[in-house]
GROMACS .gro file of C-alpha atoms in nm:
model
  410
    1UNK     CA    1   1.997   2.507  -2.908
    2UNK     CA    2   1.883   2.262  -2.641
    3UNK     CA    3   1.631   1.993  -2.724
    4UNK     CA    4   1.366   1.878  -2.483
    5UNK     CA    5   1.405   1.524  -2.352
    6UNK     CA    6   1.164   1.343  -2.126
    7UNK     CA    7   1.280   1.250  -1.777
    8UNK     CA    8   1.340   0.877  -1.775
    9UNK     CA    9   1.237   0.715  -1.447
   10UNK     CA   10   1.326   0.356  -1.367
   11UNK     CA   11   1.080   0.202  -1.118
   12UNK     CA   12   1.190  -0.106  -0.923
   13UNK     CA   13   0.953  -0.344  -0.745
   14UNK     CA   14   1.082  -0.642  -0.550
   15UNK     CA   15   0.784  -0.871  -0.622
   16UNK     CA   16   0.547  -0.944  -0.909
   17UNK     CA   17   0.247  -0.986  -0.679
   18UNK     CA   18   0.002  -0.698  -0.638
   19UNK     CA   19  -0.057  -0.579  -0.282
   20UNK     CA   20  -0.100  -0.233  -0.127
   21UNK     CA   21   0.237  -0.091  -0.234
   22UNK     CA   22   0.187  -0.216  -0.588
   23UNK     CA   23  -0.153  -0.046  -0.608
   24UNK     CA   24   0.027   0.281  -0.531
   25UNK     CA   25   0.283   0.206  -0.802
   26UNK     CA   26   0.008   0.141  -1.057
   27UNK     CA   27  -0.166   0.467  -0.964
   28UNK     CA   28   0.168   0.648  -0.998
   29UNK     CA   29   0.212   0.514  -1.349
   30UNK     CA   30  -0.147   0.606  -1.439
   31UNK     CA   31  -0.114   0.972  -1.339
   32UNK     CA   32   0.243   1.029  -1.456
   33UNK     CA   33   0.248   1.299  -1.724
   34UNK     CA   34   0.389   1.118  -2.029
   35UNK     CA   35   0.469   1.451  -2.194
   36UNK     CA   36   0.744   1.499  -1.936
   37UNK     CA   37   0.825   1.150  -1.804
   38UNK     CA   38   0.917   0.816  -1.955
   39UNK     CA   39   0.852   0.536  -1.704
   40UNK     CA   40   1.020   0.195  -1.721
   41UNK     CA   41   0.932  -0.064  -1.458
   42UNK     CA   42   1.149  -0.354  -1.347
   43UNK     CA   43   0.982  -0.632  -1.148
   44UNK     CA   44   0.969  -1.013  -1.151
   45UNK     CA   45   0.756  -1.180  -1.416
   46UNK     CA   46   0.583  -1.410  -1.167
   47UNK     CA   47   0.255  -1.260  -1.049
   48UNK     CA   48  -0.013  -1.026  -1.182
   49UNK     CA   49   0.181  -0.698  -1.159
   50UNK     CA   50   0.328  -0.717  -1.511
   51UNK     CA   51  -0.019  -0.725  -1.666
   52UNK     CA   52  -0.116  -0.418  -1.464
   53UNK     CA   53   0.202  -0.237  -1.574
   54UNK     CA   54   0.131  -0.295  -1.942
   55UNK     CA   55  -0.226  -0.171  -1.891
   56UNK     CA   56  -0.083   0.169  -1.791
   57UNK     CA   57   0.123   0.189  -2.111
   58UNK     CA   58   0.454   0.175  -1.924
   59UNK     CA   59   0.750  -0.032  -2.040
   60UNK     CA   60   0.864  -0.337  -1.846
   61UNK     CA   61   1.189  -0.521  -1.786
   62UNK     CA   62   1.247  -0.834  -1.575
   63UNK     CA   63   1.438  -0.853  -1.250
   64UNK     CA   64   1.465  -1.150  -1.012
   65UNK     CA   65   1.251  -1.153  -0.699
   66UNK     CA   66   1.429  -0.980  -0.410
   67UNK     CA   67   1.373  -1.217  -0.118
   68UNK     CA   68   1.560  -1.036   0.159
   69UNK     CA   69   1.430  -1.101   0.512
   70UNK     CA   70   1.500  -0.968   0.861
   71UNK     CA   71   1.669  -1.275   1.007
   72UNK     CA   72   1.991  -1.391   1.172
   73UNK     CA   73   1.958  -1.754   1.058
   74UNK     CA   74   2.269  -1.823   0.846
   75UNK     CA   75   2.077  -2.003   0.571
   76UNK     CA   76   1.828  -1.718   0.534
   77UNK     CA   77   2.099  -1.454   0.546
   78UNK     CA   78   2.285  -1.633   0.266
   79UNK     CA   79   1.968  -1.663   0.055
   80UNK     CA   80   1.891  -1.295   0.109
   81UNK     CA   81   2.244  -1.194   0.016
   82UNK     CA   82   2.235  -1.406  -0.299
   83UNK     CA   83   1.898  -1.260  -0.398
   84UNK     CA   84   2.019  -0.903  -0.344
   85UNK     CA   85   2.347  -0.951  -0.535
   86UNK     CA   86   2.169  -1.116  -0.829
   87UNK     CA   87   1.925  -0.826  -0.856
   88UNK     CA   88   2.203  -0.567  -0.816
   89UNK     CA   89   2.403  -0.725  -1.100
   90UNK     CA   90   2.110  -0.716  -1.342
   91UNK     CA   91   1.993  -0.369  -1.239
   92UNK     CA   92   2.341  -0.219  -1.271
   93UNK     CA   93   2.363  -0.338  -1.631
   94UNK     CA   94   2.025  -0.179  -1.704
   95UNK     CA   95   2.128   0.149  -1.542
   96UNK     CA   96   2.429   0.163  -1.772
   97UNK     CA   97   2.218   0.076  -2.076
   98UNK     CA   98   1.921   0.302  -2.007
   99UNK     CA   99   2.081   0.600  -1.834
  100UNK     CA  100   1.778   0.682  -1.616
  101UNK     CA  101   1.750   1.031  -1.472
  102UNK     CA  102   1.594   0.892  -1.155
  103UNK     CA  103   1.535   0.554  -0.990
  104UNK     CA  104   1.217   0.510  -0.784
  105UNK     CA  105   1.230   0.191  -0.575
  106UNK     CA  106   0.889   0.088  -0.446
  107UNK     CA  107   1.005  -0.074  -0.119
  108UNK     CA  108   1.297  -0.077   0.121
  109UNK     CA  109   1.422  -0.404  -0.031
  110UNK     CA  110   1.407  -0.262  -0.382
  111UNK     CA  111   1.568   0.056  -0.253
  112UNK     CA  112   1.868  -0.125  -0.111
  113UNK     CA  113   1.922  -0.302  -0.444
  114UNK     CA  114   1.876   0.022  -0.640
  115UNK     CA  115   2.120   0.223  -0.427
  116UNK     CA  116   2.383  -0.051  -0.446
  117UNK     CA  117   2.337  -0.082  -0.823
  118UNK     CA  118   2.361   0.296  -0.870
  119UNK     CA  119   2.684   0.325  -0.668
  120UNK     CA  120   2.936   0.536  -0.855
  121UNK     CA  121   2.671   0.706  -1.068
  122UNK     CA  122   2.502   1.040  -1.008
  123UNK     CA  123   2.156   0.894  -1.046
  124UNK     CA  124   1.919   0.993  -0.762
  125UNK     CA  125   1.749   0.696  -0.594
  126UNK     CA  126   1.420   0.715  -0.403
  127UNK     CA  127   1.317   0.452  -0.151
  128UNK     CA  128   0.936   0.452  -0.126
  129UNK     CA  129   0.871   0.333   0.231
  130UNK     CA  130   0.531   0.166   0.254
  131UNK     CA  131   0.598  -0.035   0.571
  132UNK     CA  132   0.700   0.033   0.929
  133UNK     CA  133   1.067  -0.047   0.977
  134UNK     CA  134   1.080  -0.314   1.250
  135UNK     CA  135   1.294  -0.300   1.562
  136UNK     CA  136   1.591  -0.505   1.448
  137UNK     CA  137   1.969  -0.457   1.424
  138UNK     CA  138   1.940  -0.473   1.044
  139UNK     CA  139   1.708  -0.170   1.059
  140UNK     CA  140   1.994   0.026   1.214
  141UNK     CA  141   2.221  -0.091   0.933
  142UNK     CA  142   1.967   0.029   0.675
  143UNK     CA  143   1.948   0.372   0.839
  144UNK     CA  144   2.327   0.399   0.834
  145UNK     CA  145   2.332   0.299   0.468
  146UNK     CA  146   2.079   0.570   0.374
  147UNK     CA  147   2.275   0.824   0.577
  148UNK     CA  148   2.599   0.765   0.382
  149UNK     CA  149   2.436   0.706   0.041
  150UNK     CA  150   2.455   1.060  -0.097
  151UNK     CA  151   2.212   1.007  -0.384
  152UNK     CA  152   1.944   0.829  -0.178
  153UNK     CA  153   1.620   0.993  -0.060
  154UNK     CA  154   1.308   0.856   0.110
  155UNK     CA  155   0.937   0.890   0.045
  156UNK     CA  156   0.725   0.777   0.340
  157UNK     CA  157   0.350   0.716   0.306
  158UNK     CA  158   0.282   0.885   0.640
  159UNK     CA  159   0.460   1.103   0.894
  160UNK     CA  160   0.460   0.814   1.141
  161UNK     CA  161   0.623   0.584   0.886
  162UNK     CA  162   0.887   0.849   0.825
  163UNK     CA  163   0.952   0.887   1.198
  164UNK     CA  164   0.988   0.510   1.241
  165UNK     CA  165   1.243   0.492   0.960
  166UNK     CA  166   1.445   0.793   1.069
  167UNK     CA  167   1.461   0.688   1.434
  168UNK     CA  168   1.743   0.874   1.610
  169UNK     CA  169   1.946   0.919   1.292
  170UNK     CA  170   1.994   1.261   1.124
  171UNK     CA  171   1.785   1.162   0.823
  172UNK     CA  172   1.501   1.415   0.844
  173UNK     CA  173   1.630   1.612   0.543
  174UNK     CA  174   1.620   1.295   0.333
  175UNK     CA  175   1.271   1.183   0.439
  176UNK     CA  176   0.974   1.327   0.248
  177UNK     CA  177   0.618   1.242   0.352
  178UNK     CA  178   0.382   1.208   0.058
  179UNK     CA  179   0.049   1.057   0.158
  180UNK     CA  180  -0.098   0.806  -0.083
  181UNK     CA  181  -0.375   0.937  -0.304
  182UNK     CA  182  -0.711   0.799  -0.414
  183UNK     CA  183  -0.873   0.851  -0.752
  184UNK     CA  184  -1.188   1.000  -0.603
  185UNK     CA  185  -1.373   0.971  -0.934
  186UNK     CA  186  -1.368   0.591  -0.891
  187UNK     CA  187  -1.515   0.609  -0.540
  188UNK     CA  188  -1.822   0.830  -0.526
  189UNK     CA  189  -2.118   0.858  -0.292
  190UNK     CA  190  -2.350   0.713  -0.557
  191UNK     CA  191  -2.483   0.404  -0.379
  192UNK     CA  192  -2.669   0.230  -0.662
  193UNK     CA  193  -2.445  -0.076  -0.610
  194UNK     CA  194  -2.571  -0.125  -0.256
  195UNK     CA  195  -2.858  -0.358  -0.339
  196UNK     CA  196  -2.656  -0.567  -0.586
  197UNK     CA  197  -2.382  -0.651  -0.337
  198UNK     CA  198  -2.622  -0.726  -0.054
  199UNK     CA  199  -2.833  -0.950  -0.276
  200UNK     CA  200  -2.516  -1.139  -0.364
  201UNK     CA  201  -2.450  -1.204   0.006
  202UNK     CA  202  -2.815  -1.269   0.087
  203UNK     CA  203  -2.836  -0.976   0.328
  204UNK     CA  204  -3.151  -0.765   0.359
  205UNK     CA  205  -3.127  -0.391   0.301
  206UNK     CA  206  -3.221  -0.305   0.660
  207UNK     CA  207  -2.950  -0.526   0.816
  208UNK     CA  208  -2.625  -0.371   0.939
  209UNK     CA  209  -2.328  -0.483   0.731
  210UNK     CA  210  -1.973  -0.433   0.858
  211UNK     CA  211  -1.690  -0.492   0.611
  212UNK     CA  212  -1.313  -0.537   0.635
  213UNK     CA  213  -1.131  -0.491   0.304
  214UNK     CA  214  -0.768  -0.571   0.235
  215UNK     CA  215  -0.495  -0.830   0.248
  216UNK     CA  216  -0.565  -1.135   0.465
  217UNK     CA  217  -0.283  -1.139   0.719
  218UNK     CA  218  -0.225  -1.120   1.093
  219UNK     CA  219  -0.115  -0.756   1.071
  220UNK     CA  220  -0.470  -0.656   0.973
  221UNK     CA  221  -0.611  -0.774   1.308
  222UNK     CA  222  -0.893  -0.974   1.150
  223UNK     CA  223  -0.901  -1.234   1.427
  224UNK     CA  224  -0.953  -0.953   1.678
  225UNK     CA  225  -1.237  -0.817   1.463
  226UNK     CA  226  -1.398  -1.161   1.454
  227UNK     CA  227  -1.370  -1.181   1.832
  228UNK     CA  228  -1.531  -0.838   1.870
  229UNK     CA  229  -1.814  -0.946   1.641
  230UNK     CA  230  -1.857  -1.262   1.852
  231UNK     CA  231  -1.893  -1.051   2.167
  232UNK     CA  232  -2.185  -0.847   2.030
  233UNK     CA  233  -2.354  -1.072   1.777
  234UNK     CA  234  -2.623  -1.185   2.023
  235UNK     CA  235  -2.704  -0.822   2.111
  236UNK     CA  236  -2.707  -0.720   1.744
  237UNK     CA  237  -2.889  -1.005   1.568
  238UNK     CA  238  -2.913  -0.808   1.243
  239UNK     CA  239  -2.540  -0.736   1.215
  240UNK     CA  240  -2.327  -0.914   0.951
  241UNK     CA  241  -1.952  -0.910   0.883
  242UNK     CA  242  -1.795  -0.935   0.536
  243UNK     CA  243  -1.421  -1.009   0.513
  244UNK     CA  244  -1.306  -0.909   0.166
  245UNK     CA  245  -0.955  -0.984   0.041
  246UNK     CA  246  -0.706  -1.260  -0.026
  247UNK     CA  247  -0.387  -1.408   0.106
  248UNK     CA  248  -0.093  -1.254  -0.081
  249UNK     CA  249   0.190  -1.447   0.078
  250UNK     CA  250   0.181  -1.823   0.123
  251UNK     CA  251   0.280  -1.817   0.491
  252UNK     CA  252  -0.050  -1.642   0.570
  253UNK     CA  253  -0.263  -1.935   0.447
  254UNK     CA  254  -0.271  -2.072   0.802
  255UNK     CA  255  -0.406  -1.739   0.925
  256UNK     CA  256  -0.697  -1.755   0.681
  257UNK     CA  257  -0.771  -2.109   0.795
  258UNK     CA  258  -0.765  -1.990   1.157
  259UNK     CA  259  -1.025  -1.724   1.072
  260UNK     CA  260  -1.259  -1.985   0.923
  261UNK     CA  261  -1.211  -2.215   1.221
  262UNK     CA  262  -1.275  -1.932   1.470
  263UNK     CA  263  -1.599  -1.834   1.298
  264UNK     CA  264  -1.713  -2.195   1.309
  265UNK     CA  265  -1.610  -2.261   1.669
  266UNK     CA  266  -1.779  -1.941   1.786
  267UNK     CA  267  -2.098  -2.037   1.595
  268UNK     CA  268  -2.105  -1.711   1.399
  269UNK     CA  269  -2.029  -1.852   1.054
  270UNK     CA  270  -2.386  -1.787   0.938
  271UNK     CA  271  -2.327  -1.410   0.969
  272UNK     CA  272  -1.958  -1.393   0.871
  273UNK     CA  273  -1.901  -1.382   0.495
  274UNK     CA  274  -1.558  -1.461   0.350
  275UNK     CA  275  -1.582  -1.297   0.011
  276UNK     CA  276  -1.234  -1.337  -0.135
  277UNK     CA  277  -1.076  -1.066  -0.346
  278UNK     CA  278  -1.304  -0.818  -0.522
  279UNK     CA  279  -1.178  -0.596  -0.801
  280UNK     CA  280  -1.478  -0.365  -0.765
  281UNK     CA  281  -1.409  -0.246  -0.411
  282UNK     CA  282  -1.654   0.042  -0.443
  283UNK     CA  283  -1.942  -0.207  -0.469
  284UNK     CA  284  -1.838  -0.359  -0.137
  285UNK     CA  285  -1.807  -0.019   0.029
  286UNK     CA  286  -2.139   0.104  -0.110
  287UNK     CA  287  -2.309  -0.210   0.012
  288UNK     CA  288  -2.171  -0.177   0.365
  289UNK     CA  289  -2.282   0.037   0.658
  290UNK     CA  290  -1.938   0.054   0.822
  291UNK     CA  291  -1.578  -0.019   0.720
  292UNK     CA  292  -1.352  -0.148   0.998
  293UNK     CA  293  -0.974  -0.141   0.972
  294UNK     CA  294  -0.857  -0.316   1.290
  295UNK     CA  295  -0.487  -0.335   1.205
  296UNK     CA  296  -0.210  -0.398   1.457
  297UNK     CA  297   0.017  -0.190   1.234
  298UNK     CA  298  -0.089   0.025   0.938
  299UNK     CA  299   0.158   0.260   0.768
  300UNK     CA  300  -0.125   0.446   0.591
  301UNK     CA  301  -0.469   0.290   0.529
  302UNK     CA  302  -0.575   0.369   0.171
  303UNK     CA  303  -0.908   0.188   0.206
  304UNK     CA  304  -1.017   0.445   0.467
  305UNK     CA  305  -1.011   0.721   0.204
  306UNK     CA  306  -1.189   0.497  -0.046
  307UNK     CA  307  -1.465   0.429   0.206
  308UNK     CA  308  -1.500   0.798   0.294
  309UNK     CA  309  -1.530   0.888  -0.074
  310UNK     CA  310  -1.804   0.626  -0.112
  311UNK     CA  311  -1.996   0.770   0.183
  312UNK     CA  312  -1.922   0.474   0.409
  313UNK     CA  313  -1.836   0.550   0.775
  314UNK     CA  314  -1.505   0.417   0.910
  315UNK     CA  315  -1.385   0.268   1.239
  316UNK     CA  316  -1.012   0.201   1.277
  317UNK     CA  317  -0.736   0.136   1.526
  318UNK     CA  318  -0.509   0.415   1.646
  319UNK     CA  319  -0.188   0.286   1.486
  320UNK     CA  320   0.068   0.399   1.230
  321UNK     CA  321  -0.054   0.658   0.983
  322UNK     CA  322  -0.426   0.606   1.053
  323UNK     CA  323  -0.457   0.906   1.292
  324UNK     CA  324  -0.326   1.124   1.008
  325UNK     CA  325  -0.649   1.033   0.826
  326UNK     CA  326  -0.912   0.965   1.092
  327UNK     CA  327  -0.994   1.214   1.367
  328UNK     CA  328  -1.193   1.037   1.636
  329UNK     CA  329  -1.564   1.127   1.644
  330UNK     CA  330  -1.519   1.382   1.362
  331UNK     CA  331  -1.470   1.196   1.034
  332UNK     CA  332  -1.470   0.844   1.182
  333UNK     CA  333  -1.383   0.662   1.502
  334UNK     CA  334  -1.064   0.527   1.657
  335UNK     CA  335  -1.005   0.253   1.913
  336UNK     CA  336  -0.680   0.132   2.063
  337UNK     CA  337  -0.517  -0.166   1.890
  338UNK     CA  338  -0.567  -0.497   2.067
  339UNK     CA  339  -0.856  -0.364   2.281
  340UNK     CA  340  -1.117  -0.610   2.159
  341UNK     CA  341  -1.385  -0.515   2.418
  342UNK     CA  342  -1.359  -0.148   2.309
  343UNK     CA  343  -1.388  -0.251   1.944
  344UNK     CA  344  -1.691  -0.465   2.025
  345UNK     CA  345  -1.857  -0.185   2.220
  346UNK     CA  346  -1.804   0.063   1.937
  347UNK     CA  347  -1.946  -0.182   1.681
  348UNK     CA  348  -2.261  -0.220   1.888
  349UNK     CA  349  -2.292   0.154   1.949
  350UNK     CA  350  -2.253   0.248   1.583
  351UNK     CA  351  -2.498  -0.017   1.465
  352UNK     CA  352  -2.762   0.172   1.666
  353UNK     CA  353  -2.670   0.531   1.580
  354UNK     CA  354  -2.744   0.622   1.219
  355UNK     CA  355  -2.729   0.999   1.277
  356UNK     CA  356  -2.369   0.983   1.407
  357UNK     CA  357  -2.270   0.777   1.103
  358UNK     CA  358  -2.417   1.035   0.866
  359UNK     CA  359  -2.242   1.325   1.041
  360UNK     CA  360  -1.896   1.170   1.010
  361UNK     CA  361  -1.956   1.090   0.643
  362UNK     CA  362  -2.039   1.453   0.570
  363UNK     CA  363  -1.721   1.572   0.744
  364UNK     CA  364  -1.508   1.311   0.571
  365UNK     CA  365  -1.630   1.395   0.222
  366UNK     CA  366  -1.611   1.770   0.273
  367UNK     CA  367  -1.276   1.805   0.450
  368UNK     CA  368  -1.080   1.478   0.441
  369UNK     CA  369  -1.109   1.328   0.095
  370UNK     CA  370  -0.969   1.633  -0.092
  371UNK     CA  371  -0.650   1.614   0.119
  372UNK     CA  372  -0.584   1.261  -0.003
  373UNK     CA  373  -0.676   1.286  -0.370
  374UNK     CA  374  -0.464   1.129  -0.641
  375UNK     CA  375  -0.414   1.478  -0.781
  376UNK     CA  376  -0.241   1.604  -0.465
  377UNK     CA  377  -0.022   1.292  -0.465
  378UNK     CA  378   0.073   1.353  -0.828
  379UNK     CA  379   0.158   1.718  -0.762
  380UNK     CA  380   0.382   1.647  -0.463
  381UNK     CA  381   0.556   1.357  -0.635
  382UNK     CA  382   0.626   1.563  -0.949
  383UNK     CA  383   0.771   1.842  -0.734
  384UNK     CA  384   1.011   1.598  -0.568
  385UNK     CA  385   1.110   1.447  -0.903
  386UNK     CA  386   1.187   1.794  -1.037
  387UNK     CA  387   1.387   1.889  -0.728
  388UNK     CA  388   1.602   1.576  -0.741
  389UNK     CA  389   1.662   1.596  -1.114
  390UNK     CA  390   1.760   1.962  -1.084
  391UNK     CA  391   2.009   1.874  -0.812
  392UNK     CA  392   2.173   1.608  -1.020
  393UNK     CA  393   2.494   1.713  -1.195
  394UNK     CA  394   2.430   1.553  -1.530
  395UNK     CA  395   2.779   1.615  -1.667
  396UNK     CA  396   2.820   1.534  -2.031
  397UNK     CA  397   2.508   1.410  -2.212
  398UNK     CA  398   2.461   1.036  -2.188
  399UNK     CA  399   2.375   0.817  -2.482
  400UNK     CA  400   2.023   0.699  -2.404
  401UNK     CA  401   1.955   0.357  -2.548
  402UNK     CA  402   1.600   0.233  -2.608
  403UNK     CA  403   1.453   0.008  -2.343
  404UNK     CA  404   1.407  -0.356  -2.433
  405UNK     CA  405   1.042  -0.414  -2.357
  406UNK     CA  406   0.952  -0.770  -2.272
  407UNK     CA  407   0.612  -0.921  -2.328
  408UNK     CA  408   0.469  -1.105  -2.028
  409UNK     CA  409   0.410  -1.400  -2.262
  410UNK     CA  410   0.782  -1.447  -2.322
   0.00000   0.00000   0.00000
């Protein structure tokens, strides 16, 4: 008589800092059916991710930070190699001790470590690709590695991200697109928070507030957005811009400083509000008249769905996975990346056209948001887990040892 055993999934994250990919990991842990799955997460202690993991009820184990970089500088290559080998050594011991049914690595870096550590086992490994693979010789090496790693599969957050990873390699059968999902119950069209957020910024209810929400970095195109705002601010004297988010990686501190200096030099600092990170993103979206995502590269764009669910119109650049969410002039608007005059013109146009804003919101909430719900993400992810576990030849039953759960205070 067979006895039911939960599927043990070992999640690997290369950093302990919470950014976009980590938000997806936390949502994954939140919706995972604990009647069927037992999640264990390995990530570095440094950062705020461990606290978030424990809040989901998942178990945690430490792993060193994986600091691999795309570089040909000998010193950086050696540091990357040392970081990878250290993480592989620790992870391989945990694989032997825990006997996971599946390993879900939450980045390409974590995926490389996981696949190396699982070499010689029959454990399926998933690389969750949240970023666009850059044009670099090492990218070709990664594609070749995935091609020959029999137990390795890919999840891409958008079709465009999948295409960029696959390139010209025969990897299509290994690449599964699962769009990120939003807990729509946390982002509703109830706009009671509108007045509170505007009062906090000192902005009148009738003024037009544009917001940009997310990580502060050059990839998000925030300097271009500031420039577009500069071009129209004299023609739209009641328009304000709120930049909401924080610097995640230290090398982006200079970029944040450049944003402050640009606002000052262009004499627009009185209508540009640097708000820092906000945990209650829905309050920001409810308080705003338009969300702008002016990224140079954007594998998905989760905040677009959050804004749509809140009833906030969206304007974004036509890059990465964004066109898989936003259809121009139907549920939002698209402009070409780097075309600052076009972005400025669209800002001015939308600030004067309330009826067009309302029409796109209705379309977004009716047709777009349901396609990107957390429920659809959960369903597709569970189907892939089941498929991979069914394909695995388990052989003789493994002795499953209990996970050693570490407290973040130790």
